[in-house]
């Protein structure tokens, strides 16, 4: 059976419970569901919003490639990834990843893998808006994110 | 000459001052690295965008590629900074 992969790139918010329910609907073979939610944080009150730019078409395609690789690698039974774009304020959702598998380890690893590759390979860019009204810098890519991705390609 | 659609994102887009353009490429522009070198001759806004050439990421027809990748047959080439989604 082909594991269903659902990928959406959208401006509007998403509902974690609704997405998990959709993934589980009419199935009794799933034993573990791991969800990851990425939120916009306020950076100690300094941040008023994040502006997320994306590459339409490639963003969806790249996240789909990552999810299918995770399905293959960890034997996931289903995977969902939703990423928002546009202006997002502190406390709001940015990204949701759901991974389902018969046992917990594959679901944990699958969600982790999808996030590590999504952060470094999915074409999104964040710009900071500050509470004082100034528009800040584009967020810099972190070496730690590259390292998190690379651990999946290293031999154990 | 071949014509290609170039797309730019984030601070690459801001420094160049546009998100998209059609460009006729000279025959000696073979790889992504050649393309970036060619763009840098087009004015100071391009020089600013590609000042640190090694950090620039590229995609051909919406798939990631290295700077050594040949661009023959590309419909769309994207140039952008390292990604910061998630």
PDB file of N, CA and C in Angstrom, chain A residues 92-141:
ATOM      1  N   UNK A  92       1.494  32.257  16.735  1.00  0.00           N
ATOM      2  CA  UNK A  92       0.821  31.557  15.634  1.00  0.00           C
ATOM      3  C   UNK A  92       1.641  30.369  15.144  1.00  0.00           C
ATOM      4  N   UNK A  93       0.937  29.472  14.461  1.00  0.00           N
ATOM      5  CA  UNK A  93       1.580  28.313  13.838  1.00  0.00           C
ATOM      6  C   UNK A  93       2.372  28.708  12.599  1.00  0.00           C
ATOM      7  N   UNK A  94       3.508  28.036  12.390  1.00  0.00           N
ATOM      8  CA  UNK A  94       4.248  28.176  11.124  1.00  0.00           C
ATOM      9  C   UNK A  94       4.195  26.866  10.338  1.00  0.00           C
ATOM     10  N   UNK A  95       4.491  25.772  11.022  1.00  0.00           N
ATOM     11  CA  UNK A  95       4.637  24.498  10.317  1.00  0.00           C
ATOM     12  C   UNK A  95       4.071  23.351  11.150  1.00  0.00           C
ATOM     13  N   UNK A  96       3.532  22.363  10.459  1.00  0.00           N
ATOM     14  CA  UNK A  96       3.036  21.145  11.115  1.00  0.00           C
ATOM     15  C   UNK A  96       3.570  19.933  10.362  1.00  0.00           C
ATOM     16  N   UNK A  97       4.111  18.987  11.108  1.00  0.00           N
ATOM     17  CA  UNK A  97       4.517  17.710  10.526  1.00  0.00           C
ATOM     18  C   UNK A  97       3.872  16.593  11.328  1.00  0.00           C
ATOM     19  N   UNK A  98       3.270  15.644  10.628  1.00  0.00           N
ATOM     20  CA  UNK A  98       2.684  14.469  11.279  1.00  0.00           C
ATOM     21  C   UNK A  98       3.270  13.224  10.623  1.00  0.00           C
ATOM     22  N   UNK A  99       3.735  12.288  11.446  1.00  0.00           N
ATOM     23  CA  UNK A  99       4.252  11.020  10.928  1.00  0.00           C
ATOM     24  C   UNK A  99       3.554   9.877  11.663  1.00  0.00           C
ATOM     25  N   UNK A 100       3.126   8.871  10.902  1.00  0.00           N
ATOM     26  CA  UNK A 100       2.429   7.721  11.496  1.00  0.00           C
ATOM     27  C   UNK A 100       3.139   6.434  11.108  1.00  0.00           C
ATOM     28  N   UNK A 101       3.220   5.530  12.072  1.00  0.00           N
ATOM     29  CA  UNK A 101       3.887   4.257  11.825  1.00  0.00           C
ATOM     30  C   UNK A 101       3.325   3.206  12.795  1.00  0.00           C
ATOM     31  N   UNK A 102       3.665   1.928  12.577  1.00  0.00           N
ATOM     32  CA  UNK A 102       3.151   0.897  13.494  1.00  0.00           C
ATOM     33  C   UNK A 102       3.714   1.049  14.914  1.00  0.00           C
ATOM     34  N   UNK A 103       4.994   1.435  15.025  1.00  0.00           N
ATOM     35  CA  UNK A 103       5.646   1.578  16.336  1.00  0.00           C
ATOM     36  C   UNK A 103       6.253   2.971  16.472  1.00  0.00           C
ATOM     37  N   UNK A 104       6.511   3.406  17.706  1.00  0.00           N
ATOM     38  CA  UNK A 104       6.814   4.822  17.946  1.00  0.00           C
ATOM     39  C   UNK A 104       8.107   5.317  17.318  1.00  0.00           C
ATOM     40  N   UNK A 105       9.155   4.471  17.299  1.00  0.00           N
ATOM     41  CA  UNK A 105      10.463   4.984  16.884  1.00  0.00           C
ATOM     42  C   UNK A 105      10.449   5.534  15.459  1.00  0.00           C
ATOM     43  N   UNK A 106       9.802   4.798  14.557  1.00  0.00           N
ATOM     44  CA  UNK A 106       9.763   5.235  13.155  1.00  0.00           C
ATOM     45  C   UNK A 106       9.016   6.564  13.021  1.00  0.00           C
ATOM     46  N   UNK A 107       7.959   6.726  13.818  1.00  0.00           N
ATOM     47  CA  UNK A 107       7.183   7.972  13.737  1.00  0.00           C
ATOM     48  C   UNK A 107       8.003   9.147  14.281  1.00  0.00           C
ATOM     49  N   UNK A 108       8.694   8.928  15.429  1.00  0.00           N
ATOM     50  CA  UNK A 108       9.572   9.978  15.964  1.00  0.00           C
ATOM     51  C   UNK A 108      10.661  10.334  14.936  1.00  0.00           C
ATOM     52  N   UNK A 109      11.342   9.305  14.432  1.00  0.00           N
ATOM     53  CA  UNK A 109      12.440   9.541  13.488  1.00  0.00           C
ATOM     54  C   UNK A 109      11.933  10.198  12.207  1.00  0.00           C
ATOM     55  N   UNK A 110      10.789   9.731  11.729  1.00  0.00           N
ATOM     56  CA  UNK A 110      10.229  10.262  10.488  1.00  0.00           C
ATOM     57  C   UNK A 110       9.916  11.743  10.609  1.00  0.00           C
ATOM     58  N   UNK A 111       9.285  12.139  11.704  1.00  0.00           N
ATOM     59  CA  UNK A 111       8.931  13.555  11.911  1.00  0.00           C
ATOM     60  C   UNK A 111      10.206  14.395  12.034  1.00  0.00           C
ATOM     61  N   UNK A 112      11.182  13.856  12.760  1.00  0.00           N
ATOM     62  CA  UNK A 112      12.458  14.534  12.964  1.00  0.00           C
ATOM     63  C   UNK A 112      13.195  14.746  11.629  1.00  0.00           C
ATOM     64  N   UNK A 113      13.248  13.681  10.841  1.00  0.00           N
ATOM     65  CA  UNK A 113      13.890  13.702   9.524  1.00  0.00           C
ATOM     66  C   UNK A 113      13.216  14.740   8.619  1.00  0.00           C
ATOM     67  N   UNK A 114      11.895  14.711   8.576  1.00  0.00           N
ATOM     68  CA  UNK A 114      11.166  15.653   7.712  1.00  0.00           C
ATOM     69  C   UNK A 114      11.489  17.089   8.120  1.00  0.00           C
ATOM     70  N   UNK A 115      11.480  17.372   9.426  1.00  0.00           N
ATOM     71  CA  UNK A 115      11.774  18.740   9.878  1.00  0.00           C
ATOM     72  C   UNK A 115      13.214  19.146   9.569  1.00  0.00           C
ATOM     73  N   UNK A 116      14.166  18.237   9.795  1.00  0.00           N
ATOM     74  CA  UNK A 116      15.577  18.585   9.548  1.00  0.00           C
ATOM     75  C   UNK A 116      15.818  18.929   8.088  1.00  0.00           C
ATOM     76  N   UNK A 117      15.199  18.192   7.178  1.00  0.00           N
ATOM     77  CA  UNK A 117      15.393  18.473   5.756  1.00  0.00           C
ATOM     78  C   UNK A 117      14.551  19.659   5.299  1.00  0.00           C
ATOM     79  N   UNK A 118      13.357  19.768   5.881  1.00  0.00           N
ATOM     80  CA  UNK A 118      12.495  20.904   5.533  1.00  0.00           C
ATOM     81  C   UNK A 118      13.209  22.229   5.852  1.00  0.00           C
ATOM     82  N   UNK A 119      13.857  22.295   7.002  1.00  0.00           N
ATOM     83  CA  UNK A 119      14.497  23.552   7.413  1.00  0.00           C
ATOM     84  C   UNK A 119      15.642  23.950   6.486  1.00  0.00           C
ATOM     85  N   UNK A 120      16.334  22.977   5.924  1.00  0.00           N
ATOM     86  CA  UNK A 120      17.515  23.303   5.127  1.00  0.00           C
ATOM     87  C   UNK A 120      17.277  23.219   3.613  1.00  0.00           C
ATOM     88  N   UNK A 121      16.199  22.566   3.180  1.00  0.00           N
ATOM     89  CA  UNK A 121      15.993  22.351   1.737  1.00  0.00           C
ATOM     90  C   UNK A 121      14.686  22.894   1.183  1.00  0.00           C
ATOM     91  N   UNK A 122      13.718  23.184   2.031  1.00  0.00           N
ATOM     92  CA  UNK A 122      12.452  23.706   1.498  1.00  0.00           C
ATOM     93  C   UNK A 122      12.615  25.217   1.315  1.00  0.00           C
ATOM     94  N   UNK A 123      12.274  25.717   0.107  1.00  0.00           N
ATOM     95  CA  UNK A 123      12.554  27.127  -0.199  1.00  0.00           C
ATOM     96  C   UNK A 123      11.595  28.108   0.491  1.00  0.00           C
ATOM     97  N   UNK A 124      11.937  28.414   1.738  1.00  0.00           N
ATOM     98  CA  UNK A 124      11.245  29.435   2.538  1.00  0.00           C
ATOM     99  C   UNK A 124      12.309  30.342   3.147  1.00  0.00           C
ATOM    100  N   UNK A 125      11.953  31.605   3.309  1.00  0.00           N
ATOM    101  CA  UNK A 125      12.872  32.568   3.934  1.00  0.00           C
ATOM    102  C   UNK A 125      12.087  33.439   4.895  1.00  0.00           C
ATOM    103  N   UNK A 126      12.655  33.649   6.086  1.00  0.00           N
ATOM    104  CA  UNK A 126      11.975  34.432   7.126  1.00  0.00           C
ATOM    105  C   UNK A 126      12.607  35.810   7.264  1.00  0.00           C
ATOM    106  N   UNK A 127      11.732  36.802   7.353  1.00  0.00           N
ATOM    107  CA  UNK A 127      12.205  38.166   7.639  1.00  0.00           C
ATOM    108  C   UNK A 127      11.538  38.634   8.919  1.00  0.00           C
ATOM    109  N   UNK A 128      12.319  39.307   9.770  1.00  0.00           N
ATOM    110  CA  UNK A 128      11.792  39.737  11.071  1.00  0.00           C
ATOM    111  C   UNK A 128      11.199  41.145  10.985  1.00  0.00           C
ATOM    112  N   UNK A 129      10.041  41.323  11.620  1.00  0.00           N
ATOM    113  CA  UNK A 129       9.470  42.646  11.831  1.00  0.00           C
ATOM    114  C   UNK A 129       9.511  42.911  13.327  1.00  0.00           C
ATOM    115  N   UNK A 130       9.969  44.101  13.730  1.00  0.00           N
ATOM    116  CA  UNK A 130      10.132  44.407  15.154  1.00  0.00           C
ATOM    117  C   UNK A 130       8.959  45.216  15.694  1.00  0.00           C
ATOM    118  N   UNK A 131       8.769  45.119  17.018  1.00  0.00           N
ATOM    119  CA  UNK A 131       7.645  45.842  17.645  1.00  0.00           C
ATOM    120  C   UNK A 131       7.823  47.359  17.551  1.00  0.00           C
ATOM    121  N   UNK A 132       9.051  47.846  17.382  1.00  0.00           N
ATOM    122  CA  UNK A 132       9.244  49.299  17.242  1.00  0.00           C
ATOM    123  C   UNK A 132       8.904  49.786  15.831  1.00  0.00           C
ATOM    124  N   UNK A 133       8.384  48.871  14.991  1.00  0.00           N
ATOM    125  CA  UNK A 133       7.939  49.272  13.660  1.00  0.00           C
ATOM    126  C   UNK A 133       8.996  49.080  12.587  1.00  0.00           C
ATOM    127  N   UNK A 134      10.226  48.836  12.988  1.00  0.00           N
ATOM    128  CA  UNK A 134      11.282  48.655  11.996  1.00  0.00           C
ATOM    129  C   UNK A 134      11.222  47.253  11.393  1.00  0.00           C
ATOM    130  N   UNK A 135      11.628  47.178  10.146  1.00  0.00           N
ATOM    131  CA  UNK A 135      11.728  45.869   9.507  1.00  0.00           C
ATOM    132  C   UNK A 135      13.168  45.417   9.647  1.00  0.00           C
ATOM    133  N   UNK A 136      13.338  44.262  10.234  1.00  0.00           N
ATOM    134  CA  UNK A 136      14.679  43.789  10.551  1.00  0.00           C
ATOM    135  C   UNK A 136      15.311  43.035   9.405  1.00  0.00           C
ATOM    136  N   UNK A 137      16.202  42.174   9.774  1.00  0.00           N
ATOM    137  CA  UNK A 137      16.997  41.433   8.811  1.00  0.00           C
ATOM    138  C   UNK A 137      16.285  40.156   8.387  1.00  0.00           C
ATOM    139  N   UNK A 138      16.742  39.618   7.277  1.00  0.00           N
ATOM    140  CA  UNK A 138      16.382  38.248   6.928  1.00  0.00           C
ATOM    141  C   UNK A 138      17.064  37.333   7.937  1.00  0.00           C
ATOM    142  N   UNK A 139      16.364  36.353   8.412  1.00  0.00           N
ATOM    143  CA  UNK A 139      16.928  35.408   9.366  1.00  0.00           C
ATOM    144  C   UNK A 139      18.051  34.636   8.667  1.00  0.00           C
ATOM    145  N   UNK A 140      19.192  34.486   9.358  1.00  0.00           N
ATOM    146  CA  UNK A 140      20.316  33.745   8.777  1.00  0.00           C
ATOM    147  C   UNK A 140      20.142  32.254   8.985  1.00  0.00           C
ATOM    148  N   UNK A 141      20.584  31.497   8.011  1.00  0.00           N
ATOM    149  CA  UNK A 141      20.588  30.039   8.163  1.00  0.00           C
ATOM    150  C   UNK A 141      21.595  29.671   9.244  1.00  0.00           C
TER     151      UNK A 141
END
